[in-house]
Amino acid sequence: MRGLKVSLFDFFWFLLLLMSLIPMFKQQKIEVLRLKIIRDFEMKRKSRLITMIHRQETFSFLGLPVSRYINIEDSEQILRAIRLTPDDMPIDLVLHTPGGLVLAAEQIAEALRKHPAKVTVFIPHYAMSGGTLIALAADEIVMDENAVAGPVDPQLGEYPAASILKVVEQKGPDKVEDRTLIMADIAKKALAQVENTVVELLSDKMDLEKAREVAKLLSQGTWTHDYPISAQQLKELGLPVSTDLPREIYELMDLYPQPQGRRPSVQYIPLPYGKNDLPK
């Protein structure tokens, strides 16, 4: 009887260990598949492929919501990847991000702009705010036809910089608090800095007057910060945009699944349908 208890106890711990290892093995398999697609894509295009994929939707870690944004770690890694790339080798960058730290986004954009060979940015779903700033540095932007970019106007905490200036303008400097005046001074500088950055990024893609016009539109609070800018709108602004997104980019995105642990809000049979699959 005692031997049976020991066996059941050992079996329980073996099962627990196995269950804890399965997610690790699954993640390793996904990582191998990612690297294979990346390497095959690089061989096909003779380029360096870099991915910066952030999931905006939150997942739970010890009961706390966690999200990913562009940060200094991202800029460090991408700048390193660019340094490891020969000057005559094109760079392809997959962007899926809600934006993030302006400093990091500007560092990445400037490094891409300086790369001598062609730089292509692929946007399968969205590249907002800082993601759009990075995309502006590319020689070509390739988007899904339903993908979007966004305005690059700076935000100070929870408020748009342009709106802070608007409040001071409407109420008058003598009718707002000193704190608001300080924020307005910072907002003015931030708007000028981002506008100048966008002009610099666009100056080799269009004439200077047009670059300033587009920079003002994107950076000065023309729209709300989450306004979706379509591929067609970007084309109309004179940016080098196409919607011929390669199949491999979709396949790569499928290998960045949303963390599990809650009921999915969207479900479907993940297979392509032909006409013969439709009900008669």
Coordinates of C-alpha atoms in Angstrom, one line a residue:
M1 CA 0.0 0.0 0.0
R2 CA 2.9 2.3 0.8
G3 CA 4.5 1.6 -2.5
L4 CA 1.3 2.5 -4.3
K5 CA 1.2 5.9 -2.6
V6 CA 4.7 6.7 -3.6
S7 CA 4.0 5.7 -7.2
L8 CA 0.9 8.0 -7.3
F9 CA 2.9 10.8 -5.7
D10 CA 5.7 10.4 -8.3
F11 CA 3.1 10.3 -11.1
F12 CA 1.5 13.5 -9.9
W13 CA 4.8 15.4 -9.9
F14 CA 5.8 13.9 -13.3
L15 CA 2.5 15.1 -14.7
L16 CA 3.0 18.5 -13.2
L17 CA 6.5 18.8 -14.6
L18 CA 5.3 17.7 -18.0
M19 CA 2.5 20.3 -18.0
S20 CA 5.0 23.0 -17.1
L21 CA 7.3 22.0 -19.9
I22 CA 4.7 21.8 -22.7
P23 CA 4.4 25.6 -23.1
M24 CA 8.2 25.9 -23.3
F25 CA 8.4 23.2 -26.0
K26 CA 5.5 24.9 -27.9
Q27 CA 7.3 28.3 -27.7
Q28 CA 10.5 26.8 -28.9
K29 CA 8.7 25.3 -31.9
I30 CA 7.1 28.6 -32.7
E31 CA 10.5 30.3 -32.5
V32 CA 12.1 27.8 -34.9
L33 CA 9.2 28.4 -37.4
R34 CA 9.7 32.2 -37.1
L35 CA 13.4 32.0 -37.8
K36 CA 12.8 29.7 -40.8
I37 CA 10.3 32.2 -42.3
I38 CA 12.7 35.1 -41.6
R39 CA 15.7 33.3 -43.1
D40 CA 13.7 32.2 -46.2
F41 CA 12.5 35.7 -46.7
E42 CA 16.0 37.1 -46.4
M43 CA 17.3 34.6 -48.9
K44 CA 14.5 35.5 -51.3
R45 CA 15.1 39.2 -51.1
K46 CA 18.8 39.2 -50.3
S47 CA 18.1 41.4 -47.4
R48 CA 18.2 41.7 -43.6
L49 CA 14.7 41.2 -42.1
I50 CA 14.0 42.8 -38.7
T51 CA 10.7 42.5 -36.8
M52 CA 9.3 44.8 -34.2
I53 CA 5.9 43.3 -33.2
H54 CA 4.1 44.6 -30.2
R55 CA 0.7 43.2 -29.0
Q56 CA -1.4 46.2 -27.9
E57 CA -4.0 43.9 -26.3
T58 CA -3.2 43.3 -22.6
F59 CA -2.6 40.0 -21.0
S60 CA -2.5 39.1 -17.3
F61 CA 0.7 38.6 -15.4
L62 CA 0.1 38.1 -11.7
G63 CA -3.3 39.7 -12.2
L64 CA -1.8 42.9 -13.7
P65 CA -2.3 44.0 -17.3
V66 CA 0.9 44.2 -19.5
S67 CA 1.3 45.8 -22.9
R68 CA 4.2 46.3 -25.3
Y69 CA 5.4 49.6 -26.7
I70 CA 8.4 51.0 -28.5
N71 CA 11.1 51.4 -25.9
I72 CA 14.9 51.9 -25.6
E73 CA 15.4 48.2 -25.6
D74 CA 13.8 48.1 -29.1
S75 CA 16.0 50.9 -30.4
E76 CA 19.2 49.2 -29.0
Q77 CA 18.3 45.9 -30.7
I78 CA 17.4 47.5 -34.0
L79 CA 20.4 49.7 -34.1
R80 CA 22.6 46.7 -33.4
A81 CA 20.9 44.8 -36.3
I82 CA 21.5 47.7 -38.6
R83 CA 25.2 47.8 -37.6
L84 CA 25.5 44.1 -38.4
T85 CA 24.1 44.7 -41.9
P86 CA 26.5 45.5 -44.8
D87 CA 26.0 48.9 -46.4
D88 CA 25.0 47.4 -49.7
M89 CA 22.4 45.0 -48.2
P90 CA 18.7 46.1 -48.1
I91 CA 16.9 46.2 -44.8
D92 CA 13.3 45.0 -44.4
L93 CA 11.4 45.9 -41.2
V94 CA 8.1 44.4 -40.1
L95 CA 6.2 46.9 -37.9
H96 CA 3.2 46.0 -35.8
T97 CA 3.0 48.6 -32.9
P98 CA 0.8 51.1 -31.2
G99 CA 3.8 53.5 -30.9
G100 CA 5.8 54.3 -27.8
L101 CA 8.8 56.4 -26.7
V102 CA 9.5 59.2 -29.1
L103 CA 13.3 59.1 -28.3
A104 CA 13.5 55.4 -29.3
A105 CA 11.3 55.8 -32.4
E106 CA 13.5 58.8 -33.6
Q107 CA 16.7 56.8 -33.0
I108 CA 15.4 53.9 -35.1
A109 CA 14.1 56.2 -37.9
E110 CA 17.4 58.1 -38.1
A111 CA 19.4 54.9 -38.3
L112 CA 17.2 53.5 -41.0
R113 CA 17.4 56.8 -43.0
K114 CA 21.2 56.7 -42.9
H115 CA 21.4 53.1 -44.2
P116 CA 22.8 53.3 -47.7
A117 CA 20.9 50.4 -49.2
K118 CA 17.1 50.3 -49.7
V119 CA 14.9 50.2 -46.6
T120 CA 11.4 48.7 -46.8
V121 CA 8.9 48.8 -44.0
F122 CA 6.1 46.2 -44.0
I123 CA 2.8 47.1 -42.1
P124 CA 0.5 44.1 -41.9
H125 CA -2.0 45.6 -39.5
Y126 CA -1.0 48.9 -37.9
A127 CA 2.0 51.1 -37.1
M128 CA 0.7 54.1 -35.1
S129 CA 2.5 57.1 -33.7
G130 CA 6.2 56.2 -33.2
G131 CA 5.6 53.3 -35.6
T132 CA 4.5 55.8 -38.3
L133 CA 7.6 57.9 -37.6
I134 CA 9.8 54.9 -38.2
A135 CA 7.9 54.1 -41.4
L136 CA 8.5 57.6 -42.8
A137 CA 12.3 56.8 -42.8
A138 CA 11.8 53.9 -45.3
D139 CA 12.4 54.1 -49.1
E140 CA 9.2 52.1 -49.5
I141 CA 6.2 51.3 -47.2
V142 CA 4.3 48.1 -48.0
M143 CA 1.0 47.8 -46.3
D144 CA -2.0 45.5 -46.2
E145 CA -4.8 47.3 -48.0
N146 CA -6.7 47.5 -44.7
A147 CA -3.6 48.4 -42.6
V148 CA -3.3 51.9 -41.1
A149 CA -0.7 54.3 -39.8
G150 CA -1.3 57.3 -37.6
P151 CA -0.4 60.9 -36.7
V152 CA 2.9 61.5 -35.0
D153 CA 1.9 64.5 -32.9
P154 CA 3.6 64.4 -29.5
Q155 CA 1.7 63.6 -26.3
L156 CA 2.5 65.0 -22.9
G157 CA 1.3 62.5 -20.4
E158 CA -2.4 62.0 -21.2
Y159 CA -2.8 65.1 -23.2
P160 CA -1.9 66.0 -26.8
A161 CA 0.7 68.7 -27.0
A162 CA -1.3 70.6 -29.6
S163 CA -4.4 70.6 -27.3
I164 CA -2.4 72.1 -24.4
L165 CA -1.3 75.0 -26.6
K166 CA -4.9 75.4 -27.7
V167 CA -6.2 75.8 -24.2
V168 CA -3.7 78.6 -23.4
E169 CA -4.5 80.3 -26.7
Q170 CA -8.3 80.2 -26.1
K171 CA -8.2 81.2 -22.4
G172 CA -5.2 83.4 -22.4
P173 CA -1.9 83.1 -20.5
D174 CA -3.2 85.1 -17.6
K175 CA -6.1 82.8 -17.0
V176 CA -4.4 79.4 -16.7
E177 CA -2.2 78.0 -13.9
D178 CA 1.6 78.2 -13.9
R179 CA 1.7 74.4 -14.4
T180 CA -0.3 74.7 -17.6
L181 CA 2.0 77.4 -18.9
I182 CA 5.0 75.2 -18.2
M183 CA 3.3 72.3 -20.0
A184 CA 2.5 74.7 -22.9
D185 CA 6.2 75.7 -23.2
I186 CA 7.2 72.0 -23.3
A187 CA 4.4 71.3 -25.8
K188 CA 5.6 74.0 -28.1
K189 CA 9.1 72.6 -28.1
A190 CA 7.9 69.0 -28.6
L191 CA 5.8 69.9 -31.6
A192 CA 8.6 71.8 -33.2
Q193 CA 11.1 69.0 -32.6
V194 CA 8.8 66.3 -34.1
E195 CA 7.9 68.4 -37.1
N196 CA 11.6 69.0 -37.8
T197 CA 12.3 65.3 -37.5
V198 CA 9.5 64.5 -40.0
V199 CA 10.8 67.1 -42.4
E200 CA 14.3 65.6 -42.2
L201 CA 12.9 62.1 -42.8
L202 CA 10.9 63.2 -45.9
S203 CA 13.4 65.6 -47.4
D204 CA 14.9 62.9 -49.7
K205 CA 11.5 61.7 -50.9
M206 CA 9.9 65.0 -51.9
D207 CA 10.8 68.7 -52.3
L208 CA 11.3 70.7 -49.1
E209 CA 8.0 72.6 -49.3
K210 CA 6.0 69.5 -49.7
A211 CA 7.9 67.8 -46.9
R212 CA 7.1 70.7 -44.6
E213 CA 3.4 70.5 -45.6
V214 CA 3.2 66.8 -44.9
A215 CA 5.2 67.2 -41.6
K216 CA 2.8 69.8 -40.4
L217 CA -0.2 67.7 -41.2
L218 CA 1.1 64.6 -39.4
S219 CA 2.7 66.3 -36.4
Q220 CA 0.7 69.4 -35.4
G221 CA -2.6 67.8 -34.1
T222 CA -4.6 67.9 -37.3
W223 CA -6.4 64.7 -36.2
T224 CA -6.8 62.9 -32.9
H225 CA -3.8 60.8 -32.0
D226 CA -5.5 57.5 -32.8
Y227 CA -6.8 58.6 -36.2
P228 CA -6.3 55.8 -38.8
I229 CA -4.4 56.9 -41.9
S230 CA -5.0 54.5 -44.8
A231 CA -2.5 53.5 -47.4
Q232 CA -4.5 55.5 -49.9
Q233 CA -4.2 58.7 -47.8
L234 CA -0.4 58.1 -47.4
K235 CA -0.1 57.8 -51.2
E236 CA -2.0 61.1 -51.6
L237 CA 0.5 62.7 -49.3
G238 CA 3.2 61.7 -51.7
L239 CA 4.7 58.9 -49.7
P240 CA 6.1 55.7 -51.4
V241 CA 3.4 53.3 -50.5
S242 CA 2.2 50.0 -52.0
T243 CA -0.3 47.4 -50.9
D244 CA 1.5 44.3 -52.3
L245 CA 2.2 42.8 -48.9
P246 CA 4.1 39.5 -49.3
R247 CA 2.4 36.3 -48.2
E248 CA 5.4 35.5 -45.9
I249 CA 4.6 38.6 -43.7
Y250 CA 1.1 37.2 -43.0
E251 CA 2.6 33.8 -42.2
L252 CA 5.1 35.4 -39.8
M253 CA 2.4 37.4 -38.0
D254 CA 0.5 34.2 -37.4
L255 CA 3.4 33.0 -35.4
Y256 CA 3.0 35.9 -32.9
P257 CA -0.3 34.7 -31.3
Q258 CA -2.0 36.6 -28.5
P259 CA -1.2 35.1 -25.1
Q260 CA -3.8 32.6 -24.0
G261 CA -5.8 32.7 -20.8
R262 CA -9.1 34.3 -21.7
R263 CA -11.9 33.5 -24.0
P264 CA -11.2 34.7 -27.6
S265 CA -13.5 37.4 -28.8
V266 CA -13.0 36.5 -32.5
Q267 CA -13.2 32.9 -33.8
Y268 CA -13.2 31.3 -37.2
I269 CA -12.0 28.3 -39.1
P270 CA -8.4 29.3 -40.0
L271 CA -8.4 27.9 -43.5
P272 CA -8.7 29.7 -46.9
Y273 CA -12.0 29.0 -48.6
G274 CA -12.6 28.5 -52.3
K275 CA -15.9 28.7 -54.2
N276 CA -16.5 25.0 -53.9
D277 CA -16.3 25.3 -50.1
L278 CA -19.4 27.6 -50.0
P279 CA -22.8 26.1 -49.1
K280 CA -25.0 25.3 -52.1

